[in-house]
């Protein structure tokens, strides 16, 4: 058979695999079935005899055994096998034992064969661990420290910074206890350095986010100075960040550079980030030349968007036009590494289409969109920054930027730059140039056309050309029905024409397309207010308040609606929030004074009216109220100051000068009162009330001028009676037509800013306290004072 055929080597040379199959014949068990002595020993008790010693010579019959090359060797039988540890043919016999196989001395006394020791019964239970042993205490304490570190990190991620700091401090205390116990039980080499590092690092981080910078720096110093922590030097970057927050720029740069020395050259990304921090620190310190060196090195090694943007800003700060252009060109050449083609299905394969649909809005796609948006923001901001200064005029600068952008991967930004150019013309009040640019853009693709038409509509709206504004708003809406700004502008033009229901529909559609369109939400609130749907208007402004928490316009509108709903307490509360945002608004302060006056709180009303007067001393209604307040409290001299100011603001109104004279008269200064009345009569010779006061005062003082003033008074009273009769006869003939004219003049149009929310503040409806008729009914020599 083939298993007995062995090939002999052809030559005597050493074979490459010689000796691979050689083994000691002692271990051969293939021929034990043919070994008669071994089989006899197994069947009888002969094999249980004590092993023979090495002194007894072997008498066993030898048998040949085949080797890998066919050579024959002899193996002693089991009776004559060599002793354990004996050396035979240069090989030591391995150590053996029979106890593990169940052979014991008890077997010689006739015990049963029990190799698995089943007769002994079940094994005794394992010895329980002692919970109070030092090793167990150390393990439990280490577990608690790890749990505290994890809880601290979780609290930080949830925004609970104080709880995170407390957990980090607890972890630090328990870790120190753990170290002391380890030193007592084991050698210092067995201390868990990774746990100590993580506890200290977490504690320093929590100190930093809680703005406890001194404690954070001390903790970082403990880590950095400990030589047992490997790669701890990189934490000097965190220390540099803390010094940067403290505006200690020299130390921040020092630690950034020390961290840079600790980072190996193979860790390229980390080195770039540290150099970016160095550049930012130089910019904040005003050392633009040093910042330029850092960013130039970054752009040469690993260009990125932030470095290119900051480099452009640095060159703008030092005013180097040519370098600004080069930095802008470097910025737009930074690769985005975004493959747009993979999101377009190239075939009709259903499987491919499903994969494409699945990845169109996954996390990677969202990250790519964010990166592209950031790149566009940097490029647009840089272009708007350098365009006015890189050439002799801002128009030429914009043209250069547009040409450069058109030759790059950001071609679609060229039209946005053109629109920004038009907006710049608007800021310079060059409306003709802005309109020309927008009209050119209005002929391009749908997106640009819609944006240009939207701005044209806003321009014409602000110019009160509502027909043109409506026309361009229609073009913008037809070009892009999902453009919320276009729909808002269309709603504004309809609002201006008084069709509030239709305007509300356009605002609602704008909100359906973009729920974050705050202008549409503000304007629909104004529309509901016009329609007297106050509850819906209040809901709109409360929603807007949830988005714009500190918007004074929104807060004022909420207060105004509560006032219309006859809830003055809520109106006062919301107006107080407006004052907390803009404490110097005179109209808000006067409104608060008016509401407190309605509630009967004169002292609070006086306080807010006076504050309003301080910030805007030309509001005639506020001046009137303050003068009346001082008359009520009989501070005539103070009232005179306000009425004199009112006479300066409205020199054609006779009532202010009459009130000044009346205050002099009541204060007992009759001569000053007489001079004031005479001066008023010279300015207003046909004023009956002034002549009456002159007649009374001259009569009381015994002056001869009393008769002359009395004659003038009679003549004026006759003329007044004749005039009243003529007016009465005219009313009987034209009463109906005049009523129609008054009705048509009573309407008012509200203005809504198409580019943003416009505060539509109702005029302060302060009750007139002084009127010309107040002086016509005077009798018995008493002045009729303000109510």
XYZ file of C-alpha atoms in Angstrom:
787
model
C 0.000 0.000 0.000
C 1.055 3.586 -0.603
C 1.306 4.339 3.085
C 4.207 1.854 3.328
C 6.032 3.288 0.279
C 8.784 5.727 1.187
C 10.995 7.554 -1.248
C 14.656 7.712 -0.445
C 16.522 10.943 -1.028
C 18.359 11.042 -4.340
C 21.440 12.737 -2.978
C 23.221 12.996 0.307
C 22.938 16.753 0.384
C 21.083 18.397 3.268
C 17.439 18.696 2.441
C 15.658 21.984 3.197
C 12.999 20.176 5.259
C 15.210 17.496 6.771
C 14.273 16.470 10.278
C 10.780 17.964 9.989
C 9.098 14.576 10.646
C 11.684 13.246 13.125
C 10.421 12.584 16.635
C 11.467 10.515 19.615
C 10.238 6.937 19.305
C 9.265 6.999 22.968
C 6.162 9.027 22.014
C 5.046 6.614 19.274
C 1.669 4.992 20.030
C 0.688 3.732 16.588
C 2.084 0.168 17.122
C 0.873 -0.338 20.709
C -1.889 -2.652 19.490
C 0.771 -5.040 18.124
C 2.879 -4.885 21.297
C 2.095 -8.167 23.085
C 3.794 -7.135 26.366
C 1.795 -3.907 26.511
C -1.502 -5.690 25.806
C -0.711 -8.315 28.460
C 0.019 -5.554 30.968
C -3.291 -3.858 30.231
C -5.323 -7.124 30.662
C -3.618 -8.182 33.871
C -2.308 -6.505 36.981
C 1.140 -6.680 35.575
C 0.922 -3.013 34.578
C 0.139 -1.978 38.135
C 3.493 -3.059 39.414
C 5.833 -0.377 40.693
C 7.928 1.022 37.850
C 11.326 -0.508 37.415
C 14.328 1.569 38.170
C 16.901 2.726 35.728
C 19.408 0.158 37.066
C 17.486 -2.799 35.661
C 18.544 -3.455 32.155
C 15.872 -3.690 29.560
C 14.827 -7.226 28.491
C 11.997 -6.218 26.274
C 11.893 -7.299 22.725
C 12.598 -4.469 20.450
C 10.438 -3.689 17.451
C 11.273 -1.701 14.434
C 9.421 1.528 13.797
C 9.380 3.547 10.636
C 10.686 7.068 10.455
C 9.946 9.743 7.962
C 12.706 8.481 5.679
C 12.033 4.817 6.065
C 14.798 4.132 8.598
C 14.048 1.683 11.406
C 14.516 2.342 15.121
C 13.693 0.226 18.096
C 11.351 1.124 21.012
C 11.378 -0.695 24.338
C 8.136 -2.238 25.480
C 6.116 -0.904 28.378
C 7.873 -3.288 30.781
C 11.331 -2.133 29.880
C 10.666 1.542 29.173
C 13.258 3.974 30.512
C 12.763 5.706 33.832
C 11.273 9.211 34.088
C 14.047 11.710 33.557
C 16.401 9.102 32.112
C 18.409 10.022 29.038
C 18.186 7.725 26.083
C 19.700 8.498 22.701
C 20.372 12.056 23.811
C 16.706 12.737 24.643
C 15.379 13.156 28.169
C 12.156 11.292 28.939
C 9.442 13.772 29.992
C 8.060 13.896 33.508
C 4.878 11.857 33.958
C 2.412 11.192 36.749
C -0.300 8.652 37.350
C -2.233 10.459 40.111
C -4.036 12.737 37.670
C -5.384 9.684 35.813
C -6.840 8.166 38.996
C -3.982 5.815 39.893
C -3.221 6.100 43.605
C -1.773 3.850 46.253
C -5.303 2.981 47.331
C -5.698 1.051 44.091
C -3.084 -1.464 45.346
C -5.361 -2.236 48.294
C -8.208 -3.288 46.056
C -10.127 -0.018 45.696
C -12.405 0.506 42.713
C -11.216 2.270 39.588
C -12.487 5.861 39.900
C -10.531 8.202 37.642
C -13.028 11.123 38.026
C -13.237 10.818 41.833
C -17.014 10.509 41.666
C -17.115 8.526 44.917
C -15.982 11.616 46.836
C -19.303 13.406 46.271
C -19.849 16.988 45.042
C -17.035 19.484 45.271
C -17.038 21.981 48.081
C -18.359 25.457 47.151
C -15.919 28.174 46.137
C -14.686 30.417 48.838
C -16.650 33.680 48.825
C -14.754 36.892 48.254
C -14.333 39.081 51.246
C -16.043 42.426 50.655
C -13.967 44.160 53.242
C -10.680 43.137 51.700
C -8.425 46.010 50.571
C -8.453 44.824 46.955
C -12.245 44.834 46.812
C -12.423 48.262 48.398
C -9.999 49.615 45.815
C -11.970 48.122 42.917
C -15.250 49.523 44.233
C -13.746 52.946 44.779
C -12.264 52.942 41.272
C -15.685 52.088 39.837
C -17.275 54.996 41.726
C -14.663 57.409 40.390
C -15.318 56.319 36.819
C -19.076 56.728 37.304
C -18.609 60.237 38.684
C -16.481 61.254 35.695
C -19.133 59.927 33.313
C -21.933 61.742 35.176
C -19.916 64.955 35.049
C -19.497 64.690 31.281
C -23.202 63.913 30.788
C -24.239 66.909 32.893
C -21.934 69.123 30.845
C -23.459 67.925 27.597
C -26.955 68.639 29.001
C -25.966 72.206 29.875
C -25.959 71.797 33.667
C -22.482 73.225 34.223
C -22.735 73.570 38.011
C -23.717 69.928 38.472
C -20.903 68.879 36.117
C -18.404 70.800 38.225
C -19.677 69.271 41.480
C -19.410 65.750 40.049
C -15.880 66.496 38.808
C -14.859 67.713 42.278
C -16.328 64.588 43.903
C -14.412 62.420 41.438
C -11.204 64.272 42.321
C -11.694 63.753 46.055
C -12.433 60.049 45.713
C -9.530 59.564 43.314
C -7.117 60.978 45.926
C -8.515 58.562 48.500
C -8.046 55.752 45.986
C -4.408 56.686 45.416
C -3.662 56.647 49.158
C -5.246 53.211 49.580
C -3.311 51.843 46.617
C -0.061 53.115 48.091
C -0.791 51.260 51.330
C -1.664 47.960 49.630
C 0.526 47.843 46.523
C 3.615 49.475 45.173
C 3.412 52.961 43.616
C 3.999 51.432 40.168
C 0.502 49.893 40.259
C -1.299 53.257 40.502
C -3.837 53.754 37.654
C -2.332 56.791 35.916
C -5.017 56.821 33.196
C -7.730 57.259 35.802
C -5.832 60.062 37.533
C -5.286 61.811 34.197
C -8.948 61.576 33.194
C -10.132 62.906 36.575
C -7.787 65.897 36.496
C -8.489 66.666 32.855
C -12.255 66.569 33.394
C -11.950 68.777 36.466
C -9.893 71.355 34.557
C -12.393 71.332 31.692
C -15.328 71.899 34.056
C -13.498 74.757 35.755
C -12.925 76.331 32.347
C -16.540 76.150 31.140
C -17.684 77.599 34.490
C -15.294 80.537 33.891
C -13.175 79.636 36.934
C -10.017 80.240 34.970
C -7.530 80.405 37.848
C -8.596 76.980 39.160
C -8.555 75.553 35.634
C -5.007 76.784 35.037
C -3.816 75.328 38.347
C -5.323 71.949 37.491
C -3.762 71.968 34.037
C -0.406 72.822 35.623
C -0.681 69.743 37.842
C -1.139 67.568 34.766
C 1.547 69.224 32.657
C 4.223 69.172 35.370
C 3.705 65.487 36.154
C 6.281 63.616 34.060
C 4.428 60.344 34.511
C 1.661 61.535 32.149
C 2.683 60.945 28.552
C 1.725 63.567 25.918
C 0.387 65.903 28.599
C 2.177 68.833 26.981
C -0.583 69.137 24.380
C -2.827 70.441 27.155
C -0.869 73.674 27.024
C -3.111 74.531 24.077
C -6.077 74.490 26.470
C -4.161 76.768 28.800
C -3.535 79.087 25.877
C -7.277 79.141 25.177
C -7.930 80.238 28.754
C -5.375 83.028 28.539
C -6.991 84.119 25.254
C -10.385 84.384 26.991
C -8.701 86.468 29.676
C -7.238 88.707 26.919
C -3.736 87.885 28.089
C -2.461 87.589 24.534
C 1.265 87.284 25.273
C 0.798 84.278 27.553
C -1.717 82.745 25.171
C 0.800 82.872 22.320
C 3.521 81.503 24.618
C 1.482 78.445 25.580
C 0.293 77.893 22.012
C 3.882 77.764 20.849
C 4.847 75.426 23.699
C 1.988 73.132 22.677
C 3.137 73.351 19.066
C 6.585 72.129 20.111
C 5.012 69.139 21.856
C 3.076 67.987 18.769
C 5.094 65.783 16.387
C 5.354 66.790 12.763
C 3.369 63.740 11.641
C 0.271 65.115 13.416
C -0.285 67.717 10.748
C -3.922 68.583 11.484
C -3.257 69.355 15.139
C -0.335 71.611 14.260
C -2.518 73.506 11.764
C -5.216 74.065 14.396
C -2.695 75.392 16.906
C -1.287 77.768 14.302
C -4.794 79.004 13.553
C -5.220 79.794 17.239
C -1.935 81.677 17.174
C -3.165 83.691 14.195
C -6.464 84.538 15.918
C -4.563 85.670 19.009
C -2.346 87.947 16.935
C -5.437 89.465 15.266
C -7.070 90.202 18.609
C -3.824 91.678 19.850
C -3.657 93.911 16.761
C -0.414 92.339 15.515
C -1.584 91.813 11.957
C 1.866 91.227 10.473
C 2.522 88.267 12.781
C -0.975 86.948 12.088
C -0.273 87.170 8.349
C 2.856 85.044 8.769
C 0.865 82.334 10.555
C -1.947 82.268 8.008
C 0.424 82.374 5.032
C 2.175 79.296 6.429
C -1.180 77.549 6.883
C -2.298 78.383 3.334
C 0.957 77.005 1.967
C 0.783 73.772 4.015
C -2.928 72.928 4.271
C -5.225 75.677 2.890
C -8.653 75.969 4.470
C -11.549 78.425 4.401
C -11.043 79.989 7.835
C -7.366 80.650 7.267
C -8.032 82.217 3.853
C -10.813 84.402 5.256
C -8.683 85.597 8.190
C -5.760 86.265 5.873
C -7.979 88.516 3.742
C -9.097 90.402 6.858
C -5.482 90.909 7.964
C -4.465 92.372 4.616
C -7.560 94.599 4.722
C -6.498 95.807 8.174
C -3.053 96.860 6.953
C -4.469 98.303 3.705
C -2.433 96.268 1.198
C -4.609 96.190 -1.950
C -2.560 93.727 -3.982
C -2.213 91.296 -1.095
C -5.976 91.560 -0.525
C -6.566 90.421 -4.093
C -4.116 87.537 -3.756
C -5.637 86.419 -0.447
C -9.137 86.527 -1.962
C -7.958 84.429 -4.894
C -6.432 81.907 -2.486
C -9.704 81.792 -0.571
C -11.856 80.918 -3.573
C -9.401 78.219 -4.705
C -9.719 76.233 -1.462
C -11.282 72.892 -2.507
C -14.622 72.027 -0.945
C -14.199 68.281 -1.622
C -17.941 67.880 -2.238
C -19.121 65.554 -5.001
C -22.491 66.820 -6.199
C -22.755 64.190 -8.941
C -23.322 61.337 -6.504
C -26.656 62.873 -5.525
C -27.914 62.745 -9.124
C -29.240 59.391 -10.305
C -27.553 58.604 -13.662
C -29.883 55.792 -14.716
C -33.368 54.367 -14.295
C -32.168 51.588 -12.030
C -34.620 51.367 -9.093
C -31.932 50.233 -6.685
C -29.661 53.143 -7.629
C -32.544 55.587 -7.301
C -33.357 54.288 -3.829
C -29.755 54.688 -2.725
C -29.656 58.220 -4.147
C -32.858 59.183 -2.363
C -31.541 57.731 0.895
C -28.346 59.792 0.860
C -29.881 63.053 -0.334
C -30.555 64.245 3.197
C -28.381 62.084 5.419
C -25.919 63.456 7.969
C -23.066 63.561 5.479
C -25.166 65.576 3.027
C -26.190 67.994 5.773
C -22.561 68.435 6.761
C -21.644 69.147 3.140
C -24.412 71.735 2.888
C -23.190 73.443 6.043
C -19.647 73.503 4.717
C -20.767 74.963 1.399
C -22.881 77.599 3.142
C -19.911 78.540 5.321
C -17.674 78.853 2.253
C -20.211 81.086 0.497
C -20.540 83.231 3.617
C -16.771 83.719 3.869
C -16.450 84.573 0.181
C -19.390 87.003 0.161
C -18.194 88.728 3.333
C -14.649 89.032 2.002
C -15.884 90.430 -1.324
C -18.119 93.014 0.365
C -15.207 93.964 2.636
C -12.493 94.455 0.031
C -14.553 95.598 -2.990
C -14.759 99.281 -1.952
C -10.987 99.568 -1.322
C -9.151 97.407 -3.861
C -9.946 99.767 -6.737
C -10.501 103.484 -7.197
C -14.271 103.040 -6.812
C -16.409 100.444 -5.134
C -18.121 99.657 -8.465
C -14.783 98.718 -10.045
C -13.903 96.660 -6.982
C -17.183 94.761 -7.208
C -16.614 94.153 -10.904
C -13.173 92.646 -10.165
C -14.627 90.391 -7.461
C -17.422 89.289 -9.795
C -14.974 88.358 -12.534
C -12.806 86.360 -10.128
C -15.799 84.534 -8.707
C -17.133 83.694 -12.165
C -13.844 81.942 -12.968
C -14.022 79.794 -9.799
C -16.189 76.965 -8.537
C -18.580 79.480 -6.947
C -20.103 80.789 -10.170
C -23.580 81.175 -8.664
C -22.242 83.750 -6.164
C -21.521 86.262 -8.947
C -25.185 87.266 -9.184
C -25.389 87.655 -5.410
C -22.435 90.024 -5.575
C -24.267 92.047 -8.225
C -27.264 92.334 -5.907
C -24.960 93.445 -3.085
C -23.563 96.050 -5.427
C -27.087 97.381 -5.947
C -27.669 97.402 -2.194
C -24.468 99.403 -1.750
C -25.804 101.965 -4.210
C -28.964 102.127 -2.119
C -26.953 102.827 1.025
C -25.269 105.644 -0.827
C -28.766 106.877 -1.869
C -27.939 106.418 -5.529
C -31.310 104.894 -6.394
C -30.965 105.218 -10.165
C -27.818 103.065 -10.305
C -29.395 100.502 -7.978
C -32.509 100.283 -10.126
C -30.431 99.859 -13.296
C -28.451 96.947 -11.832
C -31.563 95.261 -10.477
C -33.359 95.620 -13.806
C -30.453 93.889 -15.555
C -30.518 91.052 -12.998
C -34.289 90.826 -13.346
C -33.779 89.375 -16.839
C -31.643 86.431 -15.648
C -32.627 83.016 -14.303
C -35.566 82.535 -11.994
C -33.724 82.678 -8.655
C -31.816 85.864 -9.455
C -34.861 87.323 -11.194
C -36.982 86.792 -8.112
C -34.405 88.384 -5.804
C -33.943 91.410 -8.076
C -37.687 91.917 -8.520
C -38.178 91.660 -4.747
C -35.702 94.473 -4.130
C -37.226 96.581 -6.920
C -40.645 96.118 -5.364
C -39.282 97.264 -2.006
C -37.670 100.329 -3.597
C -40.855 101.444 -5.316
C -42.875 100.744 -2.183
C -40.668 102.989 -0.084
C -41.065 105.618 -2.794
C -44.869 105.358 -2.400
C -45.178 104.127 -6.003
C -47.508 101.280 -5.095
C -48.392 100.443 -8.714
C -44.771 99.704 -9.663
C -44.208 97.979 -6.333
C -47.153 95.679 -6.990
C -45.967 94.980 -10.550
C -42.473 93.909 -9.493
C -43.889 91.964 -6.568
C -45.970 89.971 -9.064
C -42.854 89.294 -11.157
C -40.970 88.102 -8.066
C -43.833 85.815 -7.016
C -44.253 84.373 -10.527
C -40.504 83.698 -10.776
C -40.364 81.939 -7.432
C -43.644 81.137 -5.751
C -41.780 79.869 -2.688
C -39.952 83.146 -2.057
C -41.287 84.429 1.306
C -39.831 87.911 0.796
C -41.646 88.290 -2.529
C -44.936 87.153 -0.993
C -44.439 89.551 1.933
C -43.857 92.456 -0.450
C -46.961 91.533 -2.417
C -48.931 91.487 0.805
C -47.554 94.939 1.673
C -48.773 96.439 -1.599
C -52.229 94.961 -1.041
C -52.173 96.206 2.565
C -51.381 99.715 1.365
C -54.497 99.612 -0.847
C -56.654 98.720 2.154
C -57.468 95.110 1.196
C -56.510 93.607 4.546
C -58.107 90.185 4.000
C -56.118 89.580 0.806
C -52.940 90.891 2.436
C -53.407 88.368 5.238
C -53.596 85.552 2.658
C -50.242 86.534 1.145
C -48.655 86.725 4.588
C -50.033 83.276 5.442
C -48.598 81.813 2.234
C -45.205 83.351 3.053
C -45.348 81.683 6.472
C -46.281 78.345 4.922
C -43.194 78.542 2.711
C -40.920 79.709 5.515
C -42.172 79.487 9.085
C -39.220 81.592 10.259
C -40.218 84.634 8.149
C -40.621 87.086 11.024
C -41.584 89.985 8.732
C -44.656 88.119 7.444
C -45.653 87.116 10.979
C -45.302 90.715 12.196
C -47.279 92.120 9.286
C -50.095 89.601 9.637
C -50.398 90.691 13.261
C -50.826 94.299 12.080
C -53.391 93.111 9.539
C -55.470 91.340 12.184
C -55.244 94.475 14.307
C -56.672 96.501 11.408
C -59.450 93.935 11.019
C -60.200 94.259 14.752
C -59.400 90.557 15.255
C -57.452 91.318 18.381
C -57.193 87.766 19.736
C -55.594 86.500 16.515
C -53.308 89.529 16.389
C -52.227 88.860 19.960
C -51.462 85.212 19.107
C -49.268 86.307 16.190
C -47.265 88.749 18.275
C -46.877 86.279 21.137
C -45.489 83.706 18.666
C -43.138 86.350 17.334
C -42.096 87.201 20.883
C -41.103 83.546 21.387
C -38.774 83.895 18.362
C -37.510 87.446 18.977
C -37.278 87.637 22.743
C -35.903 91.177 23.029
C -37.653 92.871 20.117
C -38.969 96.238 21.302
C -41.350 96.476 18.323
C -43.023 93.172 19.180
C -43.303 94.034 22.878
C -44.866 97.398 22.038
C -47.446 95.815 19.741
C -48.450 93.322 22.446
C -48.903 96.199 24.911
C -50.911 98.144 22.322
C -53.278 95.203 21.739
C -53.830 94.774 25.461
C -54.671 98.481 25.621
C -57.201 98.055 22.792
C -58.652 95.097 24.688
C -59.089 97.463 27.684
C -56.607 95.603 29.863
C -54.365 98.446 31.127
C -52.558 96.362 33.759
C -51.242 93.923 31.112
C -50.433 96.824 28.799
C -48.364 98.459 31.541
C -46.547 95.185 32.242
C -45.518 94.730 28.593
C -44.536 98.375 28.251
C -42.250 97.942 31.250
C -40.507 95.174 29.284
C -40.118 97.609 26.384
C -38.501 100.119 28.741
C -36.093 97.427 29.942
C -34.973 96.902 26.327
C -34.885 100.583 25.231
C -34.990 102.758 28.356
C -34.627 106.039 26.400
C -37.647 105.814 24.089
C -39.723 108.963 24.860
C -42.896 107.697 23.182
C -42.951 104.497 25.254
C -42.353 106.514 28.420
C -45.164 108.941 27.592
C -47.462 105.994 26.864
C -46.699 104.556 30.297
C -47.449 107.941 31.823
C -50.762 108.054 29.998
C -51.787 104.589 31.233
C -50.851 105.373 34.820
C -52.816 108.637 34.529
C -55.879 106.669 33.429
C -55.433 104.384 36.408
C -55.312 107.435 38.708
C -51.679 107.022 39.765
C -50.509 110.638 39.312
C -47.089 110.163 40.881
C -46.118 107.295 38.526
C -47.614 109.167 35.593
C -45.564 112.269 36.461
C -42.386 110.171 36.699
C -42.748 108.668 33.201
C -43.976 111.909 31.612
C -40.990 113.715 33.073
C -38.578 111.023 31.796
C -40.158 111.307 28.361
C -39.711 115.092 28.486
C -36.028 114.704 29.396
C -35.303 112.567 26.344
C -37.537 114.505 23.934
C -38.468 118.004 25.208
C -40.524 118.865 22.090
C -43.536 116.601 22.578
C -46.339 119.144 23.034
C -48.686 116.620 24.653
C -46.116 115.753 27.334
C -45.389 119.434 27.951
C -49.092 120.147 28.254
C -49.609 117.364 30.813
C -46.619 118.452 32.916
C -47.800 122.080 32.943
C -51.289 121.021 34.000
C -49.807 118.779 36.721
C -47.878 121.715 38.237
C -50.994 123.906 38.089
C -52.945 121.213 39.956
C -50.236 121.110 42.610
C -50.096 124.995 42.578
C -46.430 125.201 41.536
C -47.076 128.169 39.236
C -43.423 129.007 38.553
C -42.680 125.477 37.307
C -45.800 125.465 35.166
C -44.666 128.728 33.516
C -41.462 127.002 32.280
C -43.390 124.323 30.399
C -45.970 126.724 28.914
C -43.199 129.056 27.721
C -41.539 126.102 25.971
C -44.874 125.168 24.424
C -45.230 128.735 23.115
C -41.799 128.423 21.498
C -42.762 125.136 19.826
C -46.172 126.451 18.672
C -45.801 130.227 18.380
C -49.078 130.560 16.474
C -51.126 129.057 19.316
C -52.418 131.803 21.608
C -53.442 129.500 24.419
C -49.861 128.888 25.613
C -49.178 132.601 26.113
C -52.530 133.038 27.850
C -51.588 130.205 30.212
C -48.241 131.865 30.964
C -50.030 135.137 31.810
C -52.588 133.261 33.912
C -49.811 131.567 35.927
C -48.153 134.950 36.587
C -51.491 136.357 37.697
C -52.224 133.477 40.076
C -48.749 133.644 41.562
C -49.400 137.349 42.441
C -47.058 138.835 39.836
C -49.695 141.160 38.297
C -47.263 143.411 36.486
C -45.658 140.476 34.708
C -49.110 139.123 33.910
C -50.172 142.514 32.441
C -47.045 142.723 30.285
C -47.669 139.188 29.025
C -51.303 139.976 28.149
C -50.254 143.164 26.306
C -47.607 141.261 24.352
C -50.159 138.601 23.469
C -52.631 141.291 22.317
C -50.013 142.793 19.996
C -49.425 139.353 18.404
C -53.097 138.340 18.340
C -55.138 141.579 18.200
C -58.392 139.761 17.371
C -58.295 137.397 20.327
C -61.346 138.083 22.490
C -60.106 136.151 25.540
C -56.890 138.186 25.741
C -58.885 141.461 25.649
C -61.203 140.254 28.397
C -58.251 139.520 30.654
C -56.712 142.938 29.848
C -59.977 144.726 30.729
C -60.298 142.828 34.016
C -56.643 143.272 35.001
C -56.466 146.983 34.084
C -59.711 147.606 35.991
C -58.350 145.859 39.082
C -55.111 147.826 38.896
C -56.935 151.172 38.233
C -55.247 151.823 34.882
C -56.651 154.190 32.233
C -56.105 151.611 29.466
C -59.134 149.688 30.686
C -61.617 151.821 28.684
C -59.644 151.494 25.450
C -59.440 147.705 25.803
C -63.182 147.628 26.626
C -64.046 149.401 23.338
C -61.900 146.962 21.372
C -63.594 144.075 23.134
C -67.114 145.279 22.194
C -66.109 145.746 18.547
C -64.606 142.249 18.359
C -67.668 140.682 20.012
C -69.971 142.279 17.406
C -67.728 141.051 14.587
C -67.755 137.574 16.120
C -71.566 137.526 16.254
C -71.824 138.546 12.586
C -69.316 135.861 11.596
C -71.198 133.187 13.518
C -74.479 134.120 11.800
C -72.855 133.813 8.381
C -71.377 130.425 9.251
C -74.735 129.201 10.535
C -76.526 130.213 7.344
C -73.817 128.506 5.268
C -74.206 125.251 7.173
C -77.910 125.030 6.382
C -77.156 125.014 2.638
C -74.085 122.758 2.416
C -74.322 120.486 5.431
C -74.726 117.237 3.462
C -71.825 117.701 1.070
C -69.466 118.738 3.832
C -70.394 115.651 5.848
C -69.324 113.480 2.936
C -65.986 115.256 2.704
C -65.348 114.798 6.407
C -66.160 111.105 6.138
C -63.700 110.593 3.302
C -60.946 112.393 5.178
C -61.305 110.256 8.245
C -59.629 107.174 6.765
C -55.963 106.484 7.406
C -53.462 104.187 5.741
C -50.931 102.235 7.728
C -47.407 101.694 6.533
C -45.740 98.267 6.655
C -42.059 98.053 5.831
C -41.533 95.424 3.101
C -37.914 94.890 4.085
C -38.670 94.316 7.724
C -41.209 94.866 10.476
C -42.257 98.464 10.924
C -43.436 99.698 14.325
C -46.952 100.934 13.803
C -47.295 102.846 17.029
C -50.698 104.414 17.601
C -50.553 108.077 18.298
C -50.699 108.952 21.956
C -54.357 109.739 22.545
C -53.753 112.045 25.503
C -56.808 113.987 26.551
C -56.519 117.658 25.727
C -56.370 119.483 28.973
C -56.235 123.034 27.667
C -58.466 124.410 24.958
C -59.328 127.816 23.645
C -62.931 127.378 24.815
C -61.657 127.057 28.355
C -61.083 130.829 28.405
C -64.331 131.870 26.685
C -66.580 130.893 29.608
C -64.706 132.772 32.293
C -66.859 134.665 34.779
C -66.388 136.451 38.090
C -62.707 137.098 37.408
C -61.455 133.482 37.840
C -59.206 131.778 35.258
C -60.514 128.456 33.999
C -57.599 126.145 34.599
C -56.916 122.778 32.941
C -59.172 119.968 34.082
